[in-house]
Coordinates of C-alpha atoms in Angstrom, one line a residue:
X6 CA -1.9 30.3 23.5
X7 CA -4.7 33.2 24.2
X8 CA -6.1 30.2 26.5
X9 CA -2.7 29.2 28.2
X10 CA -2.5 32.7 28.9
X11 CA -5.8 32.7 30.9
X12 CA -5.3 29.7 32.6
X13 CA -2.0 31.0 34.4
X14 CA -4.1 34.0 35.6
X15 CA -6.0 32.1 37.7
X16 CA -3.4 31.0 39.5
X17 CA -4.1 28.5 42.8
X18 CA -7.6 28.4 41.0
X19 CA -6.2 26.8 37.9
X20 CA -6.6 23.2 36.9
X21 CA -3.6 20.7 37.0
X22 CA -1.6 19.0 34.3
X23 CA 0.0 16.1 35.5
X24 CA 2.8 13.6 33.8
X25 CA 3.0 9.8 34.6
X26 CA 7.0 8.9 33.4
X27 CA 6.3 5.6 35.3
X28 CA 3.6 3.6 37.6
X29 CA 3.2 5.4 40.7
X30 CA 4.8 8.5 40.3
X31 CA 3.0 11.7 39.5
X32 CA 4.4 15.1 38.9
X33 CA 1.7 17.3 38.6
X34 CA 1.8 21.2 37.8
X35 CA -0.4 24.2 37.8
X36 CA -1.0 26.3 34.7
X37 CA 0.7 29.4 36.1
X38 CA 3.5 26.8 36.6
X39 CA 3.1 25.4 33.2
X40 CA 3.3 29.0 31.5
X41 CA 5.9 29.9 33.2
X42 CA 8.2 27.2 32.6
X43 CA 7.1 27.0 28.9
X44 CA 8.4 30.8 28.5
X45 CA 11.9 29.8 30.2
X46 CA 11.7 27.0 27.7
X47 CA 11.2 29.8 24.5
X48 CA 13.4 31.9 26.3
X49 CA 16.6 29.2 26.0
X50 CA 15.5 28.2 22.4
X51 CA 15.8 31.9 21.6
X52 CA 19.2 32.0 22.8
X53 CA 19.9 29.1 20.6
X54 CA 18.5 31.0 17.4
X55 CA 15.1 29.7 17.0
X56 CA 13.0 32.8 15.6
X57 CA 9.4 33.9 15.0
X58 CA 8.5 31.5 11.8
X59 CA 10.8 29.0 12.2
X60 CA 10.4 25.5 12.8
X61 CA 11.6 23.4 15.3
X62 CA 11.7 19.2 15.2
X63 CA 10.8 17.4 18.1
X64 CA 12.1 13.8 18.8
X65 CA 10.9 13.8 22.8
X66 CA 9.1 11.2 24.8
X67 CA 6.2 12.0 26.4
X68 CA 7.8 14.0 29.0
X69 CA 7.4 17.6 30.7
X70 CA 10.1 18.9 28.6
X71 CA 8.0 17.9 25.8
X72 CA 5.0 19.7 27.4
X73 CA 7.1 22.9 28.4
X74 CA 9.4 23.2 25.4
X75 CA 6.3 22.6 22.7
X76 CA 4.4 25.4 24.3
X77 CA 7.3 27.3 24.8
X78 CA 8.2 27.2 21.0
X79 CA 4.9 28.5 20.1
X80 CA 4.8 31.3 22.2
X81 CA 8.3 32.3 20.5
X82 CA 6.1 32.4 17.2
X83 CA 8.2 29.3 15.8
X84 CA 6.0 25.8 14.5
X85 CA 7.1 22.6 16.5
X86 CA 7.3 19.6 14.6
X87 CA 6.8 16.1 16.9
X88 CA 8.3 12.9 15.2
X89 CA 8.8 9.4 16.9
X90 CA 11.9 8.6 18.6
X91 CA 13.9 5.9 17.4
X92 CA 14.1 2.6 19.3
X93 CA 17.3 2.1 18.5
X94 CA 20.0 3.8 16.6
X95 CA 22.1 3.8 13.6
X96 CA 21.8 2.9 10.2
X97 CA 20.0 -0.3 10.7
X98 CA 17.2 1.7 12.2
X99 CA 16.7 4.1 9.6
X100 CA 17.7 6.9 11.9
X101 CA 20.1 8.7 10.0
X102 CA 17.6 8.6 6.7
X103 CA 14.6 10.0 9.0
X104 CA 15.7 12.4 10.4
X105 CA 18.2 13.5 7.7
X106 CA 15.1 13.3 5.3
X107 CA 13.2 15.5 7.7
X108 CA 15.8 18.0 8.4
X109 CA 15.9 18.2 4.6
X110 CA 12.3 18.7 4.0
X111 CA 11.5 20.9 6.9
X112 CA 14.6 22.9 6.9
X113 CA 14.5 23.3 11.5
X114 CA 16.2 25.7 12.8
X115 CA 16.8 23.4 15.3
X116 CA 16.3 19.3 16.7
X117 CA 15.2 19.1 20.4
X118 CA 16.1 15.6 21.5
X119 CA 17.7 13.4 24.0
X120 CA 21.0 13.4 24.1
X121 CA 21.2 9.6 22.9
X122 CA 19.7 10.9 19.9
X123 CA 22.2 13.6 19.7
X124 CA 24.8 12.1 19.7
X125 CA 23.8 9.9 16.7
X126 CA 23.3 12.6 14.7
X127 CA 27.0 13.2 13.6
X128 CA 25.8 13.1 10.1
X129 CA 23.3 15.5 10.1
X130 CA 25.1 18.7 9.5
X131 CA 21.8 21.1 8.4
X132 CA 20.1 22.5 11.8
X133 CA 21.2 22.8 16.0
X134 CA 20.7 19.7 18.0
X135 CA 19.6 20.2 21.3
X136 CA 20.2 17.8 24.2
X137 CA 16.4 18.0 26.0
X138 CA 18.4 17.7 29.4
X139 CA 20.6 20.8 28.9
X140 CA 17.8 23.2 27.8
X141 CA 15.6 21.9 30.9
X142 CA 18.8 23.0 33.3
X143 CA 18.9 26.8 31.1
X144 CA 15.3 27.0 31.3
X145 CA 15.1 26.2 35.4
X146 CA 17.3 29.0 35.7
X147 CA 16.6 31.3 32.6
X148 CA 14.9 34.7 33.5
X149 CA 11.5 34.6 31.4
X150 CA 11.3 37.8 29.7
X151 CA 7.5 39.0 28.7
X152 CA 9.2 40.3 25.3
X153 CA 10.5 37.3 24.2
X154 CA 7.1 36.3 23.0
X155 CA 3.6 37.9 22.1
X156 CA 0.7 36.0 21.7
X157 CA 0.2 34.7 18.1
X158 CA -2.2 36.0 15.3
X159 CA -4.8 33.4 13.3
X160 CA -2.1 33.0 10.5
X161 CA 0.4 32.2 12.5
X162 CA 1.5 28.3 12.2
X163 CA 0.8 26.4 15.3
X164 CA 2.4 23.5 14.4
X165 CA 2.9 21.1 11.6
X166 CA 2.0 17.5 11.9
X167 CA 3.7 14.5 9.9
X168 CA 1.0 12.6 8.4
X169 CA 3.2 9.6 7.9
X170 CA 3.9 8.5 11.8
X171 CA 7.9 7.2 12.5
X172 CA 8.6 5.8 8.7
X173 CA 9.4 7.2 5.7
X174 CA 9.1 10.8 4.6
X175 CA 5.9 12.8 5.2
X176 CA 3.6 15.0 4.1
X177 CA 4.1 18.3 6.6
X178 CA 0.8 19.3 7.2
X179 CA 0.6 22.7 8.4
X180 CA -2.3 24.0 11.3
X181 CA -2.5 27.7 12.1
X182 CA -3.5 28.9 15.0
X183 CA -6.9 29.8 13.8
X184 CA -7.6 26.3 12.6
X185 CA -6.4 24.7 15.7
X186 CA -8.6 27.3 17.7
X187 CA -11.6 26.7 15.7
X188 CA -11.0 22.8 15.9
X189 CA -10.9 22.6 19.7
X190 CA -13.8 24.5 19.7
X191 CA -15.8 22.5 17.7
X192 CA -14.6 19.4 20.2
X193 CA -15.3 20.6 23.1
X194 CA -18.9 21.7 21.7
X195 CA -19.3 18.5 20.1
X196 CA -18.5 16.5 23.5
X197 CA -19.3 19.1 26.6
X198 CA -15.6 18.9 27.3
X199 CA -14.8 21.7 30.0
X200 CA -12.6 23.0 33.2
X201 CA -14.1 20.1 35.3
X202 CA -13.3 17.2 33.1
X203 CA -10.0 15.7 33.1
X204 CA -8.3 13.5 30.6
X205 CA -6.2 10.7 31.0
X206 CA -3.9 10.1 27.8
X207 CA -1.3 7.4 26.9
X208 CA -1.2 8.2 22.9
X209 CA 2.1 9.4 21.5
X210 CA 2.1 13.0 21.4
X211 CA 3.8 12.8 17.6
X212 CA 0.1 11.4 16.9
X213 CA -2.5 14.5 16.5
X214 CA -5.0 12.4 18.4
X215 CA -2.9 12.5 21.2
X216 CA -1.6 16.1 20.9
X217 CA -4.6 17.3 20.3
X218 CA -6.7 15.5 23.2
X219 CA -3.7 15.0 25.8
X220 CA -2.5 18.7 25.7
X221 CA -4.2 21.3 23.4
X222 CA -8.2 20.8 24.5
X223 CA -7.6 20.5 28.3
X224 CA -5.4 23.7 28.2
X225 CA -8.3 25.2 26.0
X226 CA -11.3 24.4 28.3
X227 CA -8.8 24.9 31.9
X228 CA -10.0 21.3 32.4
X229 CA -6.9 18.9 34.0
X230 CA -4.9 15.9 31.4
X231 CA -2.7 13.4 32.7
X232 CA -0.2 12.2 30.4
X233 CA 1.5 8.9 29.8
X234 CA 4.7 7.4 27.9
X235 CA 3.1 4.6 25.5
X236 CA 5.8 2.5 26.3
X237 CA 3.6 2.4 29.7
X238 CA 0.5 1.6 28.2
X239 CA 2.2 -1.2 26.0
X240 CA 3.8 -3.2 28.9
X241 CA 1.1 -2.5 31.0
X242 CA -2.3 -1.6 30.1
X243 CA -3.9 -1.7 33.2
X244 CA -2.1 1.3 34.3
X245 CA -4.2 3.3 32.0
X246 CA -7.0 2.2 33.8
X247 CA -5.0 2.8 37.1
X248 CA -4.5 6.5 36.3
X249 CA -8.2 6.7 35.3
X250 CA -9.2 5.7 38.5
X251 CA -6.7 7.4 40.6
X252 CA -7.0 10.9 39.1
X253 CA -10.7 10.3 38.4
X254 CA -10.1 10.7 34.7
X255 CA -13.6 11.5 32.7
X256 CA -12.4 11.4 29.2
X257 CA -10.1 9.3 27.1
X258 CA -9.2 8.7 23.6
X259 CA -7.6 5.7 21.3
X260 CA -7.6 3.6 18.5
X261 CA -9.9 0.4 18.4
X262 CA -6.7 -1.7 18.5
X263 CA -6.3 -0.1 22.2
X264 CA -9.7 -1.2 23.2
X265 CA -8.8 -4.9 22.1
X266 CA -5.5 -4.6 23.8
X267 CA -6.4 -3.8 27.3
X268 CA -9.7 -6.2 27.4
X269 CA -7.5 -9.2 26.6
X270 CA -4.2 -7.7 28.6
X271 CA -5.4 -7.0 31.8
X272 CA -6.5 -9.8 34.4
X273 CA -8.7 -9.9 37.2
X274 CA -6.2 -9.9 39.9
X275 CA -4.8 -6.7 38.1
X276 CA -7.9 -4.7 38.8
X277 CA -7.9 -4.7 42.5
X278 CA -8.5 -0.6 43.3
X279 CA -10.1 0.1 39.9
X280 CA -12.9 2.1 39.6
X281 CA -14.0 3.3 35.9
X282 CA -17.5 5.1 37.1
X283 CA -15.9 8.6 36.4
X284 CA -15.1 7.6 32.7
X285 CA -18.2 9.2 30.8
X286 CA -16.4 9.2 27.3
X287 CA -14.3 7.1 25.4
X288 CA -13.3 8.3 22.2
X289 CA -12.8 5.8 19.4
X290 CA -10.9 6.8 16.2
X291 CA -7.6 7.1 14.0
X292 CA -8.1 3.2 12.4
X293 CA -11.4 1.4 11.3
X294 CA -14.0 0.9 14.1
X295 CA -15.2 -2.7 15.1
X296 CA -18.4 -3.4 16.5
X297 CA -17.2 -6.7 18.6
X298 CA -13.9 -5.0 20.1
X299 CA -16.4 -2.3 21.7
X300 CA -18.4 -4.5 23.3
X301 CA -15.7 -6.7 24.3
X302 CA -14.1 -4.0 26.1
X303 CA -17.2 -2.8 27.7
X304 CA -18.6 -5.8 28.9
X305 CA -14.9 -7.0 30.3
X306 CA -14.7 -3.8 32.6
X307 CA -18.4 -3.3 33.3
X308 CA -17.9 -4.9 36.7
X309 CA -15.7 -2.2 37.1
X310 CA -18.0 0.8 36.7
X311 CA -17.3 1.7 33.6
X312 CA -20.5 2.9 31.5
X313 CA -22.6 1.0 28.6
X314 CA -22.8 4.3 26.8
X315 CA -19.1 5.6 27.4
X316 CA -18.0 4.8 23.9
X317 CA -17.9 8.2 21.2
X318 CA -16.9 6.8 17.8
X319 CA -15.7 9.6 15.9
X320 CA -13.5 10.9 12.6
X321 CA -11.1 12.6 11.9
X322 CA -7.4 13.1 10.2
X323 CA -4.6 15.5 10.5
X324 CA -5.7 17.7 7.4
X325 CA -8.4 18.4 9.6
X326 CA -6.4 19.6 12.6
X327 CA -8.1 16.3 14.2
X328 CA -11.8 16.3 14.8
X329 CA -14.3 16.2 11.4
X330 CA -17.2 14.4 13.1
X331 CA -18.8 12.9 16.6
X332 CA -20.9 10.7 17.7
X333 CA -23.6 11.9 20.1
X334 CA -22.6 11.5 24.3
X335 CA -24.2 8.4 26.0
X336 CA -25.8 7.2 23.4
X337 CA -25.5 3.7 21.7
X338 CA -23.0 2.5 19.3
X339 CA -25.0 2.6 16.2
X340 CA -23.8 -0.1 13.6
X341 CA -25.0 -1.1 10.0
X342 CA -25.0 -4.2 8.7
X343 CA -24.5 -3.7 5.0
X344 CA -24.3 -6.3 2.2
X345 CA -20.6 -6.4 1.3
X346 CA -20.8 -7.4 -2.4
X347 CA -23.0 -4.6 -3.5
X348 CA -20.7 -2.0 -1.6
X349 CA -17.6 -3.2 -3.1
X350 CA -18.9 -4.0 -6.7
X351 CA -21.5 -1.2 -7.1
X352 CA -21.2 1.3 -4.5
X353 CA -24.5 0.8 -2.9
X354 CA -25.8 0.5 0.6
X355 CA -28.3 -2.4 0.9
X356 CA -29.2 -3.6 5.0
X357 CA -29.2 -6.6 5.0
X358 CA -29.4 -9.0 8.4
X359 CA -26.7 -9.3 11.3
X360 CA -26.8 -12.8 11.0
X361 CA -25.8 -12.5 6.8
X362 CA -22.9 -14.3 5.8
X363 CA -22.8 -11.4 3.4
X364 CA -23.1 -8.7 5.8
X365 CA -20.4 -6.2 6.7
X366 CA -20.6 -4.2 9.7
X367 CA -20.2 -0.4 9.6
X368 CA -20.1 1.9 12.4
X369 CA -21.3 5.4 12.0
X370 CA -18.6 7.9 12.9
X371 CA -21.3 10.5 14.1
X372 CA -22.6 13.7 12.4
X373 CA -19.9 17.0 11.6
X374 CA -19.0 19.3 14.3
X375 CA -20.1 22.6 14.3
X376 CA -19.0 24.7 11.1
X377 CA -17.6 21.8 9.5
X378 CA -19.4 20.1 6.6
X379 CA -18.8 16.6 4.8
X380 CA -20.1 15.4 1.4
X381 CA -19.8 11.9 -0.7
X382 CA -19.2 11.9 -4.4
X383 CA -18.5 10.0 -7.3
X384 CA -15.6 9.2 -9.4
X385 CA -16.6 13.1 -11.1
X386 CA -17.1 15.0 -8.0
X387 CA -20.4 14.8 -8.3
X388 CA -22.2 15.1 -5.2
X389 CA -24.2 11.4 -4.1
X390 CA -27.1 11.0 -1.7
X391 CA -27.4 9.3 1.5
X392 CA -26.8 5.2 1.3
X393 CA -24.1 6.0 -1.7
X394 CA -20.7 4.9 -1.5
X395 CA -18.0 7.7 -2.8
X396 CA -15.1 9.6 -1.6
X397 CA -15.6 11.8 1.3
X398 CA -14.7 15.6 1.3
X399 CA -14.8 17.9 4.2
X400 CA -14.6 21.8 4.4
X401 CA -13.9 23.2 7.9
X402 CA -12.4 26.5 9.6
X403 CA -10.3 23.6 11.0
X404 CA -9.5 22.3 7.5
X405 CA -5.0 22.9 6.9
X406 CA -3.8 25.5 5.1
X407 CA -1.8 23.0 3.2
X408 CA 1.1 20.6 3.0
X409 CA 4.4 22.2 4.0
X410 CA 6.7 23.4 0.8
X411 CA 4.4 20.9 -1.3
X412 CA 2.1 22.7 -3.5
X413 CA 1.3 20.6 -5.9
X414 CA 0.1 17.7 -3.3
X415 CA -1.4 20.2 -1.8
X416 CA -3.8 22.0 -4.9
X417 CA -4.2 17.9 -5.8
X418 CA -5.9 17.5 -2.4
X419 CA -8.5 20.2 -2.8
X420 CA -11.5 20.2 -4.8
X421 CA -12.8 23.7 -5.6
X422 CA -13.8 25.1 -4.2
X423 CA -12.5 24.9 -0.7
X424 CA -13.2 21.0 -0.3
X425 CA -10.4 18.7 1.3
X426 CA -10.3 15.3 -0.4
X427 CA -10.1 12.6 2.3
X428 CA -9.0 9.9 0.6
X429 CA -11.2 7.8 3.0
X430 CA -14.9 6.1 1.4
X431 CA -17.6 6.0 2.4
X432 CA -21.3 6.7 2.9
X433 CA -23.7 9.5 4.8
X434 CA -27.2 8.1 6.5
X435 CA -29.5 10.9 8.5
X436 CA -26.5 13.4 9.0
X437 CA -23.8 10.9 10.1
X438 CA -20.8 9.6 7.9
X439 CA -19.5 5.8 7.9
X440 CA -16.3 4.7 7.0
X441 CA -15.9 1.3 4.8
X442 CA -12.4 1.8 3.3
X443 CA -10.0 4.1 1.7
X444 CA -8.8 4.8 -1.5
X445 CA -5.3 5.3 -0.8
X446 CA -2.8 2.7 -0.1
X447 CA -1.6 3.4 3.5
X448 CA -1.2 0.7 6.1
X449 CA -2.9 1.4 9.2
X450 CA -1.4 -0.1 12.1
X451 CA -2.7 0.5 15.8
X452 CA -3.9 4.0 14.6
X453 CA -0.8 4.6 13.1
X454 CA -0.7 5.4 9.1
X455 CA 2.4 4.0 7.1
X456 CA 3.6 4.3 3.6
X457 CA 3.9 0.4 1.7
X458 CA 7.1 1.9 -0.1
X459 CA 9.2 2.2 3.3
X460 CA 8.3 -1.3 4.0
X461 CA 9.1 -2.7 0.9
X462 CA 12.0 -0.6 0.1
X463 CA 13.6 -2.0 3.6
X464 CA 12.7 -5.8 2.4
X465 CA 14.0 -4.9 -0.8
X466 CA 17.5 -4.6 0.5
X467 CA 17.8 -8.6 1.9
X468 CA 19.6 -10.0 -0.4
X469 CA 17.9 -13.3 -2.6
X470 CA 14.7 -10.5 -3.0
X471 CA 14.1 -9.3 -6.2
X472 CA 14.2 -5.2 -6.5
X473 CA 10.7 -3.9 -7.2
X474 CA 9.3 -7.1 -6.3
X475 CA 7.6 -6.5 -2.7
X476 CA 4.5 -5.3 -2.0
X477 CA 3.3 -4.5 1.8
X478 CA -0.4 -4.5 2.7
X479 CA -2.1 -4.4 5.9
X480 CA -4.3 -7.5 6.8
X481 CA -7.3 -7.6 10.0
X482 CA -6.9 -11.6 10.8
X483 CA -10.5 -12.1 11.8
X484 CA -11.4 -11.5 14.8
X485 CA -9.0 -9.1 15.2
X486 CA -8.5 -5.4 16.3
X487 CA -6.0 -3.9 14.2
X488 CA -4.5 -4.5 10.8
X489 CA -1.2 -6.1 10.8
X490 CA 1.5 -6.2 8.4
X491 CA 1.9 -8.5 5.2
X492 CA 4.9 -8.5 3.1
X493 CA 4.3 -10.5 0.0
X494 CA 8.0 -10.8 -1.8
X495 CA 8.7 -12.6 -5.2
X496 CA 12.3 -14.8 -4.5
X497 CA 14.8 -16.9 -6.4
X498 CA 16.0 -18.5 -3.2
X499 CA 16.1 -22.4 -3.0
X500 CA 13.0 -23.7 -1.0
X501 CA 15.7 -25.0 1.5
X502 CA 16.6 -20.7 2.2
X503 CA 13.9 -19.7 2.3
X504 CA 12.7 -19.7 6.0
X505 CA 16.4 -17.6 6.6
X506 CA 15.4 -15.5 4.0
X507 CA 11.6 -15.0 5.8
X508 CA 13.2 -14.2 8.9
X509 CA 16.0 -11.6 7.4
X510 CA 13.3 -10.0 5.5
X511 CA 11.2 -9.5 9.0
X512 CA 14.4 -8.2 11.0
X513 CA 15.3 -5.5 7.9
X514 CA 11.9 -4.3 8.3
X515 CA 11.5 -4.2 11.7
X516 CA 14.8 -2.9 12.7
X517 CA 13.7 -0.1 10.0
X518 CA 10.1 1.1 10.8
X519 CA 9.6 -0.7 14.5
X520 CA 6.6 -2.5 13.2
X521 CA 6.5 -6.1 13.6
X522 CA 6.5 -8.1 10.4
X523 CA 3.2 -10.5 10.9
X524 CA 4.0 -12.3 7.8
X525 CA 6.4 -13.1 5.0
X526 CA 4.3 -14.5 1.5
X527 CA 7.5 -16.0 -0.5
X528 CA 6.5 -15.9 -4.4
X529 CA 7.8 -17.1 -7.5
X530 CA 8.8 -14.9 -10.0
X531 CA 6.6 -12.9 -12.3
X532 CA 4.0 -13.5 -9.8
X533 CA 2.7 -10.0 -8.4
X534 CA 0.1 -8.4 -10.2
X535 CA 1.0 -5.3 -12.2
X536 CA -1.0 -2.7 -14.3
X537 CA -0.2 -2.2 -18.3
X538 CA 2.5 0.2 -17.2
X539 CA 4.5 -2.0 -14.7
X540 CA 3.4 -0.7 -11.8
X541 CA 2.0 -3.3 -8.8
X542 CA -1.2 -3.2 -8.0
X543 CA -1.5 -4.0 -3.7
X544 CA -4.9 -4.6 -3.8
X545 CA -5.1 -7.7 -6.1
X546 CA -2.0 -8.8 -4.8
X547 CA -3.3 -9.0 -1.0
X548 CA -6.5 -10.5 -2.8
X549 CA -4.4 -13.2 -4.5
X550 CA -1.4 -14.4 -1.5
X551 CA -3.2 -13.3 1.6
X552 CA -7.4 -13.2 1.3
X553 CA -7.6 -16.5 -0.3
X554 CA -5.2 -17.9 1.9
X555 CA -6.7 -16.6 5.1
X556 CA -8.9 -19.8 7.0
X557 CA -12.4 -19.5 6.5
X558 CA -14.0 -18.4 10.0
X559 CA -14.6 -21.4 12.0

């Protein structure tokens, strides 16, 4: 905020942010611009009853009254919460449990939303829904009053994110502003980010990758952003690359699924125009990292300027505001090739050659940013040297004050004394970490982290599946980019029912979280593997229905 501030002094001098709500049409404004319409934005929310310390849910597209109204809600001293917006509305979609949940959890003092969403909220009763359109027409003619905000202290909340993406309930984490001040410093050490650079962004801005790089670093280091809806980026990936070029973008973050995406997406005669020689970094992060869908995507657009060395792999998590390490700029990708058995069954990291049946790939995720610190350790908390698997830990300035109204998650998640337990594994070689897994269960899906329960709780209500029968895993087909779903679900359903009862469980889910269903496992009964005290064990289970039935590679 002490940064937004700065940039609007500068006036003409300032650096743009721009918006992209579809191909070809730019609306670009200054920072004195931006700050002043973000303070008519907390000057309508105050008139609606949002105080200093409250919190305030955000169900917006990527949009300018996201932009303004986020800002503005932080310079009122509240702590904006950003969620997904539902594609489609009702109880089929799990709209009314979501945000109902949420409401519940986070106790708003209001919802800022479209009014679609709005008005399918009849049945929330517990906060103020706003209708995005209506503040934007207070705000454009609101008088901003300099009193109606002063510029927040280090313990002031920022913002909470929701670890959990658009399903199920999730942990709130909270960011002050001191951690989210010490966290964008340490990026835009880590990668020379400044006032000249600008980014071009189409990650959700409910994602902290994409609030984080798309809004909060550019206004930090006065450099320009450019943001788009994902929607955009989905039907069209080439636009990305069209924005990139046409706004000479520099920087750019998203998940390896993204990478894969645009390489096999976008054709030849879609590239006429496109010029990638300003793009000096590509971040890389939020979901495992694959060597082959880097180069992939660097050698399909290297006709197109883009760099050998633009890719940064790096990692991170919400807990930790975002960033918790970086690869070094224009340098290579460095991968290990690991043999797989003696990581999995003994925890040790033994080279072995690329060519190795055996061999797993690991890419380092680069060495901690500045102030922050990572360790590995056993099943004790004892600390383990370099080429040891373990759990990771990190400490940071950066590092969340805690989960939101959740203290005993929140003391389970530290190790004294101020180390934050990843839940992520992995190994440290000469100063860098790599990632080979994770001990918790959550499905990662295009960067996106989901609970199993909400997956199989939505399968569990098709009738002909057994309750407390389902277990949802994530599965990378090989070859591929990004995990995809896998509902394995014991039945009693004749054989002759049971592709209707496939496709019912798929359209429950979907309809529910938005995330595709890739495939339905029908088992008998008594089939999924459970521990001595009942409860299912998602590992074996995607071991036994979905690795053994995966095709060998060719």
């Amino acid at each position: 905020m002490h940064a937004l501030a700065a940039q609007a002094e500068r006036g003409s001098d300032g650096a743009e942010m721009a918006v992209v709500p579809e191909p070809g049409r730019v609306e670009s404004r200054r920072y004195d611009t931006v700050f002043d319409d973000a303070l008519r934005c907390a000057a309508v929310l105050a008139e609606y009853g949002v105080r200093r310390g409250d919190r305030v849910l955000f169900c917006l597209p990527t949009s300018w009254t996201f932009v303004t109204a986020f800002l503005g809600c932080q310079l009122l001293g509240a702590a904006p919460t950003a969620i997904a917006v539902p594609t489609s509305f009702g109880r089929a979609a799990g709209f009314d449990g979501q945000v109902k949940d949420l409401v519940a959890y986070l106790r708003p003092a209001a919802v800022l939303a479209r009014a679609a969403v709005v008005q399918a909220s009849e049945a929330v009763t517990d906060t103020v829904f706003i209708d995005a359109d209506v503040l934007q027409e207070r705000a454009a003619s609101a008088e901003a009053s300099l009193q109606r905000f002063r510029l927040p202290s280090e313990n002031d909340l920022a913002f909470i994110q929701c670890t959990s993406g658009s399903t199920g309930r999730p942990k709130g984490v909270m960011i002050s502003h001191a951690n989210l001040a010490a966290n964008l410093a340490q990026s835009a050490a880590a990668t020379g980010w400044s006032a000249e650079d600008t980014s071009v962004s189409w990650l959700p801005l409910y994602h902290d990758m994409g609030l984080i790089s798309g809004i909060m670093v550019p206004v930090y280091t006065g450099g320009s952003s450019v943001l788009m809806p994902p929607t955009q980026f989905l039907r069209s990936p080439v636009e990305w690359l069209r924005n990139i070029t046409a706004m000479r973008g520099t920087l750019a973050a998203a998940p390896n699924f993204a990478y894969g995406y645009t390489a096999d997406r976008v054709r030849d005669s879609d590239l006429e125009g496109v010029d990638l020689s300003s793009w000096r970094m590509a971040f890389c992060g939020a979901e495992p990292i694959h060597p082959g869908t880097i180069q992939r995507f660097v050698d399909r657009f290297r006709p197109w300027g883009l760099r050998q060395d633009v890719f940064m792999p790096c990692y991170g998590m919400a807990e930790a505001t975002l960033t918790i390490s970086m690869s070094p700029h224009n340098a290579p990708v460095r991968v290990d090739t690991i043999d797989r058995t003696a990581a999995v069954t003994h925890g040790q990291v033994i080279d072995v050659d690329p060519g190795e049946a055996s061999g797993m790939q690991v890419v380092a995720c680069g060495a901690p940013v500045v102030g922050t610190e990572i360790r590995v350790v056993d099943g004790d908390g004892e600390p383990l040297g370099d080429n040891q698997i373990g759990d990771i830990q990190f400490r940071s300035p950066s590092r969340t004050v805690g989960y939101f109204d959740l203290p005993a998650e929140t003391a389970a998640a530290i190790a004294e004394p101020d180390w934050w337990k990843t839940g992520d594994v992995g190994y440290l070689r000469d100063g860098e970490i790599r990632i080979t897994g994770r001990s918790k269960d959550l499905i990662i899906i295009r960067g996106a982290n989901y609970f199993p329960s909400d997956f199989e709780q939505a399968a569990e209500a098709v009738p002909g599946v057994r309750l407390g029968t389902v277990v949802a895993v994530g599965h990378r087909p090989e070859g591929g980019d990004s995990e995809e779903l896998h509902l394995i679900v014991e039945s009693y359903v004749p054989a002759d029912q049971q592709e209707e009862l496939r496709q019912a469980v798929r359209s429950a889910v979907s309809a529910r979280s938005g995330v595709p269903v890739a495939q339905v496992h029908l088992v008998p009964r008594r089939s999924l593997p459970k521990t001595t005290s009942g409860k299912l064990q998602r590992a074996k289970a995607r071991q036994l229905f979905i690795e053994k039935a995966a095709p060998a590679p060719a």
